[in-house]
Amino acid sequence: MTIIHTVAGLRAHLEDVRGHSIGFVPTMGALHEGHLSLLRAARAENDVVVLSIFVNPAQFDDPSDLAAYPRTIEHDVELARSVGVDVVFAPDVDEVYPDGFATSVSVRGLVAETLEGARRGAGHFDGVATVVTKLLMAVLPRVAYFGAKDAQQVAVVRRLVVDLGIPVRIAVCPTSRDDDGLARSSRNTRLSPEERDRALSIPRALAAVETAVAAGETDAAALRSRATDILGEGGTAPEYVAFVDPLTFVPAPVLERPVLMAIAARVGAIRLIDNTVLTPGGR
Ligand code: AMP
């Protein structure tokens, strides 16, 4: 496994394997089982696996969140080795945003401007879109792997790849969860045991709504109030419980086709997101 810190070094290294299929997994590090599931998928489907580790300042709206973001590079490298990663690309901030950097990739419309886009500020998805574009151009993979956990990020990346004509397939891997149902997240390490317990109301709310939809409920307002009750009783503060089209993020007041249910909630100082796709009538 090779660890590379510069784009020039990465390009030179990948020059030798052009013509082989490259699978790429972009991350912010602090790797956990969720990231490893993406890396295993990339390993199974490609000749060469590239992992990037870059805590992207441009996508953080809150400086204290950026400062507190866990950085565990040595452990990450060990985990990467254990799942057969070929190249770890770990650039510095100056390598990604050199002096004079003045370009931004900005996806417009509901897909980037609602929910996470509205809560975390317009700059959040601009930061995501810009860094993902830069990373895709540096690696030029055949396939890039993203987690369903960040459903809106997936929709934004799909949009920009189509709009900019970037020749890459976007693969989406299912959300990896702990045994108790909590979606794995680098931020979970900052939850106290008691907060973690409260956070479980998030998967509980998703499961309760799935059950209600399976029983025939299709009214988003009714489903939302069921979810917010469970979140409130569990001791989390919901920021939103949304029912939207998974590609466009247009709100779906009635479930007539598969709809993304997305939750953002605060548990103490930690903000968590989770989601599920609801399929009315089991179709
Ligand atoms: P991050 O390091 O948080 O930026 O995440 C890097 C990639 O891993 C993104 O595509 C995430 O959606 C994905 N990811 C994070 N947590 C999970 C999870 N619990 N299950 C599946 N994918 C995940």
PDB file of C-alpha atoms and ligand atoms in Angstrom:
ATOM      1  CA  MET A   1       0.000   0.000   0.000  1.00  0.00           C
ATOM      2  CA  THR A   2       1.302   3.428  -0.975  1.00  0.00           C
ATOM      3  CA  ILE A   3       0.574   6.666   0.879  1.00  0.00           C
ATOM      4  CA  ILE A   4       0.649   9.770  -1.285  1.00  0.00           C
ATOM      5  CA  HIS A   5       0.208  13.411  -0.277  1.00  0.00           C
ATOM      6  CA  THR A   6       0.291  15.343  -3.555  1.00  0.00           C
ATOM      7  CA  VAL A   7      -1.867  15.361  -6.676  1.00  0.00           C
ATOM      8  CA  ALA A   8       1.256  15.199  -8.873  1.00  0.00           C
ATOM      9  CA  GLY A   9       2.478  12.154  -6.934  1.00  0.00           C
ATOM     10  CA  LEU A  10      -0.934  10.505  -7.213  1.00  0.00           C
ATOM     11  CA  ARG A  11      -1.134  11.119 -10.982  1.00  0.00           C
ATOM     12  CA  ALA A  12       2.384   9.755 -11.509  1.00  0.00           C
ATOM     13  CA  HIS A  13       1.581   6.666  -9.449  1.00  0.00           C
ATOM     14  CA  LEU A  14      -1.730   5.992 -11.229  1.00  0.00           C
ATOM     15  CA  GLU A  15      -0.139   6.514 -14.658  1.00  0.00           C
ATOM     16  CA  ASP A  16       1.159   2.937 -14.450  1.00  0.00           C
ATOM     17  CA  VAL A  17      -2.293   1.456 -13.821  1.00  0.00           C
ATOM     18  CA  ARG A  18      -4.345   3.409 -16.368  1.00  0.00           C
ATOM     19  CA  GLY A  19      -6.256   0.858 -18.386  1.00  0.00           C
ATOM     20  CA  HIS A  20      -7.056  -1.050 -15.207  1.00  0.00           C
ATOM     21  CA  SER A  21     -10.249  -0.304 -13.355  1.00  0.00           C
ATOM     22  CA  ILE A  22      -9.767   2.105 -10.467  1.00  0.00           C
ATOM     23  CA  GLY A  23     -12.286   2.172  -7.621  1.00  0.00           C
ATOM     24  CA  PHE A  24     -12.250   5.310  -5.482  1.00  0.00           C
ATOM     25  CA  VAL A  25     -13.592   5.918  -1.965  1.00  0.00           C
ATOM     26  CA  PRO A  26     -13.433   9.545  -0.779  1.00  0.00           C
ATOM     27  CA  THR A  27     -13.570  10.023   3.016  1.00  0.00           C
ATOM     28  CA  MET A  28     -12.703  12.437   5.785  1.00  0.00           C
ATOM     29  CA  GLY A  29     -10.914   9.686   7.721  1.00  0.00           C
ATOM     30  CA  ALA A  30     -11.691   8.472  11.247  1.00  0.00           C
ATOM     31  CA  LEU A  31     -12.539   5.286   9.429  1.00  0.00           C
ATOM     32  CA  HIS A  32     -15.187   2.943  10.797  1.00  0.00           C
ATOM     33  CA  GLU A  33     -17.033  -0.105   9.561  1.00  0.00           C
ATOM     34  CA  GLY A  34     -19.230   2.091   7.300  1.00  0.00           C
ATOM     35  CA  HIS A  35     -16.188   3.317   5.376  1.00  0.00           C
ATOM     36  CA  LEU A  36     -14.780  -0.213   5.300  1.00  0.00           C
ATOM     37  CA  SER A  37     -17.963  -1.496   3.649  1.00  0.00           C
ATOM     38  CA  LEU A  38     -17.361   0.995   0.809  1.00  0.00           C
ATOM     39  CA  LEU A  39     -13.712  -0.053   0.567  1.00  0.00           C
ATOM     40  CA  ARG A  40     -14.653  -3.752   0.471  1.00  0.00           C
ATOM     41  CA  ALA A  41     -17.111  -3.070  -2.365  1.00  0.00           C
ATOM     42  CA  ALA A  42     -14.399  -1.151  -4.232  1.00  0.00           C
ATOM     43  CA  ARG A  43     -11.920  -3.993  -3.610  1.00  0.00           C
ATOM     44  CA  ALA A  44     -14.349  -6.620  -4.933  1.00  0.00           C
ATOM     45  CA  GLU A  45     -15.109  -4.722  -8.132  1.00  0.00           C
ATOM     46  CA  ASN A  46     -11.809  -3.133  -9.223  1.00  0.00           C
ATOM     47  CA  ASP A  47      -8.147  -3.841  -9.934  1.00  0.00           C
ATOM     48  CA  VAL A  48      -6.924  -0.830  -7.988  1.00  0.00           C
ATOM     49  CA  VAL A  49      -8.500   0.785  -4.900  1.00  0.00           C
ATOM     50  CA  VAL A  50      -7.778   4.395  -3.987  1.00  0.00           C
ATOM     51  CA  LEU A  51      -8.905   5.829  -0.631  1.00  0.00           C
ATOM     52  CA  SER A  52      -8.720   9.553   0.014  1.00  0.00           C
ATOM     53  CA  ILE A  53      -8.559  10.993   3.513  1.00  0.00           C
ATOM     54  CA  PHE A  54      -9.143  14.721   3.637  1.00  0.00           C
ATOM     55  CA  VAL A  55     -11.039  16.688   6.287  1.00  0.00           C
ATOM     56  CA  ASN A  56     -12.439  19.314   3.942  1.00  0.00           C
ATOM     57  CA  PRO A  57     -12.629  22.693   5.739  1.00  0.00           C
ATOM     58  CA  ALA A  58     -14.834  24.113   2.962  1.00  0.00           C
ATOM     59  CA  GLN A  59     -17.802  21.917   3.882  1.00  0.00           C
ATOM     60  CA  PHE A  60     -17.881  22.752   7.595  1.00  0.00           C
ATOM     61  CA  ASP A  61     -20.237  25.565   8.546  1.00  0.00           C
ATOM     62  CA  ASP A  62     -19.201  25.417  12.193  1.00  0.00           C
ATOM     63  CA  PRO A  63     -15.492  26.001  13.028  1.00  0.00           C
ATOM     64  CA  SER A  64     -15.838  24.137  16.347  1.00  0.00           C
ATOM     65  CA  ASP A  65     -17.194  21.075  14.491  1.00  0.00           C
ATOM     66  CA  LEU A  66     -14.175  21.221  12.149  1.00  0.00           C
ATOM     67  CA  ALA A  67     -11.785  21.558  15.095  1.00  0.00           C
ATOM     68  CA  ALA A  68     -13.443  18.667  16.956  1.00  0.00           C
ATOM     69  CA  TYR A  69     -13.597  16.378  13.908  1.00  0.00           C
ATOM     70  CA  PRO A  70     -11.686  13.191  14.835  1.00  0.00           C
ATOM     71  CA  ARG A  71      -8.349  12.682  13.075  1.00  0.00           C
ATOM     72  CA  THR A  72      -6.919   9.176  13.378  1.00  0.00           C
ATOM     73  CA  ILE A  73      -4.648   8.860  10.345  1.00  0.00           C
ATOM     74  CA  GLU A  74      -2.364   6.112  11.684  1.00  0.00           C
ATOM     75  CA  HIS A  75      -5.277   3.892  12.626  1.00  0.00           C
ATOM     76  CA  ASP A  76      -6.940   4.715   9.295  1.00  0.00           C
ATOM     77  CA  VAL A  77      -3.855   3.568   7.416  1.00  0.00           C
ATOM     78  CA  GLU A  78      -3.871   0.264   9.314  1.00  0.00           C
ATOM     79  CA  LEU A  79      -7.568  -0.294   8.562  1.00  0.00           C
ATOM     80  CA  ALA A  80      -7.013   0.604   4.912  1.00  0.00           C
ATOM     81  CA  ARG A  81      -4.215  -1.954   4.723  1.00  0.00           C
ATOM     82  CA  SER A  82      -6.453  -4.608   6.323  1.00  0.00           C
ATOM     83  CA  VAL A  83      -9.068  -4.312   3.567  1.00  0.00           C
ATOM     84  CA  GLY A  84      -6.581  -4.286   0.698  1.00  0.00           C
ATOM     85  CA  VAL A  85      -6.455  -0.601  -0.272  1.00  0.00           C
ATOM     86  CA  ASP A  86      -3.688   0.064  -2.819  1.00  0.00           C
ATOM     87  CA  VAL A  87      -3.307   3.821  -2.504  1.00  0.00           C
ATOM     88  CA  VAL A  88      -4.105   6.212   0.348  1.00  0.00           C
ATOM     89  CA  PHE A  89      -4.279   9.784  -0.909  1.00  0.00           C
ATOM     90  CA  ALA A  90      -3.974  12.134   2.081  1.00  0.00           C
ATOM     91  CA  PRO A  91      -3.375  15.697   0.875  1.00  0.00           C
ATOM     92  CA  ASP A  92      -2.841  18.747   3.098  1.00  0.00           C
ATOM     93  CA  VAL A  93      -5.300  21.634   2.971  1.00  0.00           C
ATOM     94  CA  ASP A  94      -2.766  23.682   0.929  1.00  0.00           C
ATOM     95  CA  GLU A  95      -2.515  20.921  -1.659  1.00  0.00           C
ATOM     96  CA  VAL A  96      -6.270  20.982  -2.268  1.00  0.00           C
ATOM     97  CA  TYR A  97      -6.724  24.734  -1.849  1.00  0.00           C
ATOM     98  CA  PRO A  98      -3.426  26.338  -2.896  1.00  0.00           C
ATOM     99  CA  ASP A  99      -2.845  30.090  -2.652  1.00  0.00           C
ATOM    100  CA  GLY A 100      -5.143  31.950  -4.997  1.00  0.00           C
ATOM    101  CA  PHE A 101      -7.746  29.171  -5.182  1.00  0.00           C
ATOM    102  CA  ALA A 102     -10.894  30.907  -6.464  1.00  0.00           C
ATOM    103  CA  THR A 103     -13.179  28.317  -8.075  1.00  0.00           C
ATOM    104  CA  SER A 104     -16.312  26.746  -6.657  1.00  0.00           C
ATOM    105  CA  VAL A 105     -18.576  24.020  -8.001  1.00  0.00           C
ATOM    106  CA  SER A 106     -22.090  24.984  -6.968  1.00  0.00           C
ATOM    107  CA  VAL A 107     -25.043  22.663  -7.517  1.00  0.00           C
ATOM    108  CA  ARG A 108     -28.299  24.651  -7.549  1.00  0.00           C
ATOM    109  CA  GLY A 109     -31.867  23.744  -6.773  1.00  0.00           C
ATOM    110  CA  LEU A 110     -33.687  21.787  -4.097  1.00  0.00           C
ATOM    111  CA  VAL A 111     -31.171  18.951  -4.189  1.00  0.00           C
ATOM    112  CA  ALA A 112     -28.481  21.207  -2.723  1.00  0.00           C
ATOM    113  CA  GLU A 113     -30.440  24.026  -1.129  1.00  0.00           C
ATOM    114  CA  THR A 114     -32.934  22.214   1.125  1.00  0.00           C
ATOM    115  CA  LEU A 115     -32.466  20.132   4.301  1.00  0.00           C
ATOM    116  CA  GLU A 116     -28.683  19.812   4.875  1.00  0.00           C
ATOM    117  CA  GLY A 117     -28.104  22.650   2.390  1.00  0.00           C
ATOM    118  CA  ALA A 118     -30.474  24.945   4.272  1.00  0.00           C
ATOM    119  CA  ARG A 119     -29.349  23.914   7.760  1.00  0.00           C
ATOM    120  CA  ARG A 120     -25.623  23.901   7.156  1.00  0.00           C
ATOM    121  CA  GLY A 121     -25.601  26.922   4.835  1.00  0.00           C
ATOM    122  CA  ALA A 122     -25.155  27.210   1.071  1.00  0.00           C
ATOM    123  CA  GLY A 123     -21.415  26.777   1.478  1.00  0.00           C
ATOM    124  CA  HIS A 124     -21.751  23.204   2.710  1.00  0.00           C
ATOM    125  CA  PHE A 125     -22.658  21.506  -0.556  1.00  0.00           C
ATOM    126  CA  ASP A 126     -20.484  23.943  -2.533  1.00  0.00           C
ATOM    127  CA  GLY A 127     -17.628  22.666  -0.380  1.00  0.00           C
ATOM    128  CA  VAL A 128     -18.642  19.047  -0.960  1.00  0.00           C
ATOM    129  CA  ALA A 129     -19.174  19.527  -4.711  1.00  0.00           C
ATOM    130  CA  THR A 130     -15.881  21.374  -5.174  1.00  0.00           C
ATOM    131  CA  VAL A 131     -13.756  18.857  -3.293  1.00  0.00           C
ATOM    132  CA  VAL A 132     -15.471  15.820  -4.848  1.00  0.00           C
ATOM    133  CA  THR A 133     -14.912  17.310  -8.316  1.00  0.00           C
ATOM    134  CA  LYS A 134     -11.239  17.969  -7.527  1.00  0.00           C
ATOM    135  CA  LEU A 135     -10.758  14.466  -6.140  1.00  0.00           C
ATOM    136  CA  LEU A 136     -12.502  12.814  -9.101  1.00  0.00           C
ATOM    137  CA  MET A 137     -10.290  14.790 -11.512  1.00  0.00           C
ATOM    138  CA  ALA A 138      -7.156  13.797  -9.567  1.00  0.00           C
ATOM    139  CA  VAL A 139      -7.999  10.083  -9.391  1.00  0.00           C
ATOM    140  CA  LEU A 140     -10.056   9.624 -12.607  1.00  0.00           C
ATOM    141  CA  PRO A 141     -11.650   6.428 -11.263  1.00  0.00           C
ATOM    142  CA  ARG A 142     -13.984   4.084 -13.121  1.00  0.00           C
ATOM    143  CA  VAL A 143     -16.268   3.922 -10.090  1.00  0.00           C
ATOM    144  CA  ALA A 144     -16.577   6.166  -7.009  1.00  0.00           C
ATOM    145  CA  TYR A 145     -18.260   4.756  -3.900  1.00  0.00           C
ATOM    146  CA  PHE A 146     -20.512   6.733  -1.574  1.00  0.00           C
ATOM    147  CA  GLY A 147     -22.665   5.771   1.420  1.00  0.00           C
ATOM    148  CA  ALA A 148     -26.466   5.889   1.400  1.00  0.00           C
ATOM    149  CA  LYS A 149     -26.170   7.376   4.908  1.00  0.00           C
ATOM    150  CA  ASP A 150     -25.417  10.737   3.269  1.00  0.00           C
ATOM    151  CA  ALA A 151     -28.312  10.552   0.821  1.00  0.00           C
ATOM    152  CA  GLN A 152     -28.327  14.230  -0.078  1.00  0.00           C
ATOM    153  CA  GLN A 153     -24.588  14.184  -0.725  1.00  0.00           C
ATOM    154  CA  VAL A 154     -25.177  11.265  -3.098  1.00  0.00           C
ATOM    155  CA  ALA A 155     -27.879  13.236  -4.939  1.00  0.00           C
ATOM    156  CA  VAL A 156     -25.628  16.309  -5.204  1.00  0.00           C
ATOM    157  CA  VAL A 157     -22.701  14.217  -6.487  1.00  0.00           C
ATOM    158  CA  ARG A 158     -24.922  12.436  -9.025  1.00  0.00           C
ATOM    159  CA  ARG A 159     -26.137  15.822 -10.256  1.00  0.00           C
ATOM    160  CA  LEU A 160     -22.666  17.335 -10.653  1.00  0.00           C
ATOM    161  CA  VAL A 161     -21.250  14.250 -12.372  1.00  0.00           C
ATOM    162  CA  VAL A 162     -24.057  14.366 -14.950  1.00  0.00           C
ATOM    163  CA  ASP A 163     -23.920  18.153 -15.360  1.00  0.00           C
ATOM    164  CA  LEU A 164     -20.130  18.359 -15.733  1.00  0.00           C
ATOM    165  CA  GLY A 165     -19.923  15.173 -17.812  1.00  0.00           C
ATOM    166  CA  ILE A 166     -17.402  13.495 -15.510  1.00  0.00           C
ATOM    167  CA  PRO A 167     -16.926   9.941 -16.814  1.00  0.00           C
ATOM    168  CA  VAL A 168     -17.346   8.012 -13.569  1.00  0.00           C
ATOM    169  CA  ARG A 169     -19.966   5.602 -12.236  1.00  0.00           C
ATOM    170  CA  ILE A 170     -21.357   6.527  -8.838  1.00  0.00           C
ATOM    171  CA  ALA A 171     -21.958   3.450  -6.666  1.00  0.00           C
ATOM    172  CA  VAL A 172     -24.038   3.768  -3.502  1.00  0.00           C
ATOM    173  CA  CYS A 173     -23.493   1.331  -0.609  1.00  0.00           C
ATOM    174  CA  PRO A 174     -26.136   0.687   2.070  1.00  0.00           C
ATOM    175  CA  THR A 175     -25.907   2.414   5.451  1.00  0.00           C
ATOM    176  CA  SER A 176     -23.827   0.377   7.852  1.00  0.00           C
ATOM    177  CA  ARG A 177     -25.301   0.251  11.368  1.00  0.00           C
ATOM    178  CA  ASP A 178     -24.145  -0.842  14.798  1.00  0.00           C
ATOM    179  CA  ASP A 179     -25.978  -3.843  16.289  1.00  0.00           C
ATOM    180  CA  ASP A 180     -28.373  -1.512  18.110  1.00  0.00           C
ATOM    181  CA  GLY A 181     -29.366   0.155  14.812  1.00  0.00           C
ATOM    182  CA  LEU A 182     -27.439   3.436  15.140  1.00  0.00           C
ATOM    183  CA  ALA A 183     -25.956   4.445  11.790  1.00  0.00           C
ATOM    184  CA  ARG A 184     -22.177   4.391  12.017  1.00  0.00           C
ATOM    185  CA  SER A 185     -20.642   7.851  11.951  1.00  0.00           C
ATOM    186  CA  SER A 186     -17.290   9.344  12.877  1.00  0.00           C
ATOM    187  CA  ARG A 187     -19.262  11.724  15.111  1.00  0.00           C
ATOM    188  CA  ASN A 188     -20.627   8.835  17.232  1.00  0.00           C
ATOM    189  CA  THR A 189     -17.314   8.674  19.104  1.00  0.00           C
ATOM    190  CA  ARG A 190     -18.223  12.058  20.623  1.00  0.00           C
ATOM    191  CA  LEU A 191     -21.500  10.766  22.141  1.00  0.00           C
ATOM    192  CA  SER A 192     -21.541   9.935  25.863  1.00  0.00           C
ATOM    193  CA  PRO A 193     -23.114   6.532  26.685  1.00  0.00           C
ATOM    194  CA  GLU A 194     -26.273   8.330  27.784  1.00  0.00           C
ATOM    195  CA  GLU A 195     -26.394  10.444  24.596  1.00  0.00           C
ATOM    196  CA  ARG A 196     -25.832   7.349  22.508  1.00  0.00           C
ATOM    197  CA  ASP A 197     -28.880   5.814  24.152  1.00  0.00           C
ATOM    198  CA  ARG A 198     -30.936   8.872  23.246  1.00  0.00           C
ATOM    199  CA  ALA A 199     -29.596   8.763  19.676  1.00  0.00           C
ATOM    200  CA  LEU A 200     -31.223   5.347  19.250  1.00  0.00           C
ATOM    201  CA  SER A 201     -34.561   7.129  18.924  1.00  0.00           C
ATOM    202  CA  ILE A 202     -33.417   8.036  15.378  1.00  0.00           C
ATOM    203  CA  PRO A 203     -33.341   4.447  14.020  1.00  0.00           C
ATOM    204  CA  ARG A 204     -36.470   3.774  16.120  1.00  0.00           C
ATOM    205  CA  ALA A 205     -38.310   6.607  14.374  1.00  0.00           C
ATOM    206  CA  LEU A 206     -37.215   5.320  10.949  1.00  0.00           C
ATOM    207  CA  ALA A 207     -38.334   1.781  11.825  1.00  0.00           C
ATOM    208  CA  ALA A 208     -41.707   2.957  13.160  1.00  0.00           C
ATOM    209  CA  VAL A 209     -42.388   4.858   9.952  1.00  0.00           C
ATOM    210  CA  GLU A 210     -41.341   1.864   7.846  1.00  0.00           C
ATOM    211  CA  THR A 211     -43.851  -0.216   9.811  1.00  0.00           C
ATOM    212  CA  ALA A 212     -46.595   2.379   9.320  1.00  0.00           C
ATOM    213  CA  VAL A 213     -45.905   2.535   5.575  1.00  0.00           C
ATOM    214  CA  ALA A 214     -45.992  -1.271   5.379  1.00  0.00           C
ATOM    215  CA  ALA A 215     -49.409  -1.085   7.080  1.00  0.00           C
ATOM    216  CA  GLY A 216     -50.656   1.273   4.368  1.00  0.00           C
ATOM    217  CA  GLU A 217     -50.041   4.827   5.673  1.00  0.00           C
ATOM    218  CA  THR A 218     -49.041   7.156   2.812  1.00  0.00           C
ATOM    219  CA  ASP A 219     -49.613  10.614   4.308  1.00  0.00           C
ATOM    220  CA  ALA A 220     -46.248  12.306   4.928  1.00  0.00           C
ATOM    221  CA  ALA A 221     -47.651  14.649   7.614  1.00  0.00           C
ATOM    222  CA  ALA A 222     -48.994  11.705   9.633  1.00  0.00           C
ATOM    223  CA  LEU A 223     -45.695   9.851   9.248  1.00  0.00           C
ATOM    224  CA  ARG A 224     -43.722  12.943  10.241  1.00  0.00           C
ATOM    225  CA  SER A 225     -45.687  13.443  13.432  1.00  0.00           C
ATOM    226  CA  ARG A 226     -45.183   9.797  14.369  1.00  0.00           C
ATOM    227  CA  ALA A 227     -41.428  10.201  13.881  1.00  0.00           C
ATOM    228  CA  THR A 228     -41.138  13.521  15.745  1.00  0.00           C
ATOM    229  CA  ASP A 229     -43.052  12.038  18.695  1.00  0.00           C
ATOM    230  CA  ILE A 230     -40.574   9.172  18.930  1.00  0.00           C
ATOM    231  CA  LEU A 231     -37.567  11.496  18.564  1.00  0.00           C
ATOM    232  CA  GLY A 232     -38.903  13.881  21.218  1.00  0.00           C
ATOM    233  CA  GLU A 233     -39.761  11.094  23.674  1.00  0.00           C
ATOM    234  CA  GLY A 234     -36.300   9.611  23.133  1.00  0.00           C
ATOM    235  CA  GLY A 235     -34.620  12.881  24.088  1.00  0.00           C
ATOM    236  CA  THR A 236     -33.318  14.042  20.722  1.00  0.00           C
ATOM    237  CA  ALA A 237     -34.111  17.424  19.178  1.00  0.00           C
ATOM    238  CA  PRO A 238     -35.225  16.917  15.574  1.00  0.00           C
ATOM    239  CA  GLU A 239     -34.112  19.597  13.090  1.00  0.00           C
ATOM    240  CA  TYR A 240     -36.128  18.091  10.298  1.00  0.00           C
ATOM    241  CA  VAL A 241     -38.028  14.960   9.349  1.00  0.00           C
ATOM    242  CA  ALA A 242     -38.449  15.143   5.569  1.00  0.00           C
ATOM    243  CA  PHE A 243     -40.104  13.043   2.870  1.00  0.00           C
ATOM    244  CA  VAL A 244     -38.628  13.805  -0.550  1.00  0.00           C
ATOM    245  CA  ASP A 245     -37.880  12.355  -3.965  1.00  0.00           C
ATOM    246  CA  PRO A 246     -34.497  10.609  -3.577  1.00  0.00           C
ATOM    247  CA  LEU A 247     -33.028  12.175  -6.748  1.00  0.00           C
ATOM    248  CA  THR A 248     -34.491  15.676  -6.899  1.00  0.00           C
ATOM    249  CA  PHE A 249     -35.396  16.280  -3.225  1.00  0.00           C
ATOM    250  CA  VAL A 250     -38.805  17.612  -4.255  1.00  0.00           C
ATOM    251  CA  PRO A 251     -41.063  17.147  -1.180  1.00  0.00           C
ATOM    252  CA  ALA A 252     -43.511  14.237  -1.347  1.00  0.00           C
ATOM    253  CA  PRO A 253     -46.683  15.022   0.643  1.00  0.00           C
ATOM    254  CA  VAL A 254     -48.127  11.624  -0.274  1.00  0.00           C
ATOM    255  CA  LEU A 255     -46.089   8.456  -0.763  1.00  0.00           C
ATOM    256  CA  GLU A 256     -46.970   7.299  -4.268  1.00  0.00           C
ATOM    257  CA  ARG A 257     -43.552   5.939  -5.209  1.00  0.00           C
ATOM    258  CA  PRO A 258     -40.295   5.298  -3.325  1.00  0.00           C
ATOM    259  CA  VAL A 259     -39.585   8.301  -1.113  1.00  0.00           C
ATOM    260  CA  LEU A 260     -36.528   9.192   0.927  1.00  0.00           C
ATOM    261  CA  MET A 261     -37.275   9.843   4.595  1.00  0.00           C
ATOM    262  CA  ALA A 262     -34.429  11.933   6.018  1.00  0.00           C
ATOM    263  CA  ILE A 263     -33.869  12.894   9.649  1.00  0.00           C
ATOM    264  CA  ALA A 264     -31.463  15.364  11.210  1.00  0.00           C
ATOM    265  CA  ALA A 265     -31.483  15.593  14.991  1.00  0.00           C
ATOM    266  CA  ARG A 266     -29.296  16.957  17.743  1.00  0.00           C
ATOM    267  CA  VAL A 267     -28.273  14.881  20.703  1.00  0.00           C
ATOM    268  CA  GLY A 268     -26.571  17.270  23.089  1.00  0.00           C
ATOM    269  CA  ALA A 269     -23.924  19.057  21.012  1.00  0.00           C
ATOM    270  CA  ILE A 270     -23.788  16.378  18.323  1.00  0.00           C
ATOM    271  CA  ARG A 271     -25.797  16.626  15.138  1.00  0.00           C
ATOM    272  CA  LEU A 272     -26.714  13.294  13.559  1.00  0.00           C
ATOM    273  CA  ILE A 273     -28.375  12.418  10.242  1.00  0.00           C
ATOM    274  CA  ASP A 274     -29.988   9.208   9.068  1.00  0.00           C
ATOM    275  CA  ASN A 275     -32.468   8.119   6.417  1.00  0.00           C
ATOM    276  CA  THR A 276     -34.362   5.280   4.807  1.00  0.00           C
ATOM    277  CA  VAL A 277     -36.145   4.784   1.512  1.00  0.00           C
ATOM    278  CA  LEU A 278     -39.858   4.090   1.989  1.00  0.00           C
ATOM    279  CA  THR A 279     -41.623   2.040  -0.650  1.00  0.00           C
ATOM    280  CA  PRO A 280     -45.423   2.287  -0.440  1.00  0.00           C
ATOM    281  CA  GLY A 281     -47.246  -0.986  -0.882  1.00  0.00           C
ATOM    282  CA  GLY A 282     -43.901  -2.803  -0.754  1.00  0.00           C
ATOM    283  CA  ARG A 283     -43.382  -2.022  -4.468  1.00  0.00           C
TER     284      ARG A 283
HETATM  285  P1  AMP B   1     -17.162  10.802   5.597  1.00  0.00           P
HETATM  286  O1  AMP B   1     -15.802  10.356   5.996  1.00  0.00           O
HETATM  287  O2  AMP B   1     -18.099  10.961   6.744  1.00  0.00           O
HETATM  288  O3  AMP B   1     -17.135  11.991   4.672  1.00  0.00           O
HETATM  289  O4  AMP B   1     -17.766   9.612   4.757  1.00  0.00           O
HETATM  290  C1  AMP B   1     -17.094   9.091   3.636  1.00  0.00           C
HETATM  291  C2  AMP B   1     -18.023   8.179   2.896  1.00  0.00           C
HETATM  292  O5  AMP B   1     -18.415   7.115   3.760  1.00  0.00           O
HETATM  293  C3  AMP B   1     -19.309   8.891   2.448  1.00  0.00           C
HETATM  294  O6  AMP B   1     -19.673   8.427   1.147  1.00  0.00           O
HETATM  295  C4  AMP B   1     -20.295   8.440   3.481  1.00  0.00           C
HETATM  296  O7  AMP B   1     -21.630   8.427   3.003  1.00  0.00           O
HETATM  297  C5  AMP B   1     -19.820   7.030   3.770  1.00  0.00           C
HETATM  298  N1  AMP B   1     -20.311   6.582   5.072  1.00  0.00           N
HETATM  299  C6  AMP B   1     -20.183   7.207   6.274  1.00  0.00           C
HETATM  300  N2  AMP B   1     -20.837   6.533   7.232  1.00  0.00           N
HETATM  301  C7  AMP B   1     -21.406   5.457   6.618  1.00  0.00           C
HETATM  302  C8  AMP B   1     -22.222   4.378   7.061  1.00  0.00           C
HETATM  303  N3  AMP B   1     -22.597   4.262   8.339  1.00  0.00           N
HETATM  304  N4  AMP B   1     -22.629   3.451   6.156  1.00  0.00           N
HETATM  305  C9  AMP B   1     -22.265   3.563   4.852  1.00  0.00           C
HETATM  306  N5  AMP B   1     -21.490   4.561   4.378  1.00  0.00           N
HETATM  307  C10 AMP B   1     -21.071   5.492   5.241  1.00  0.00           C
END
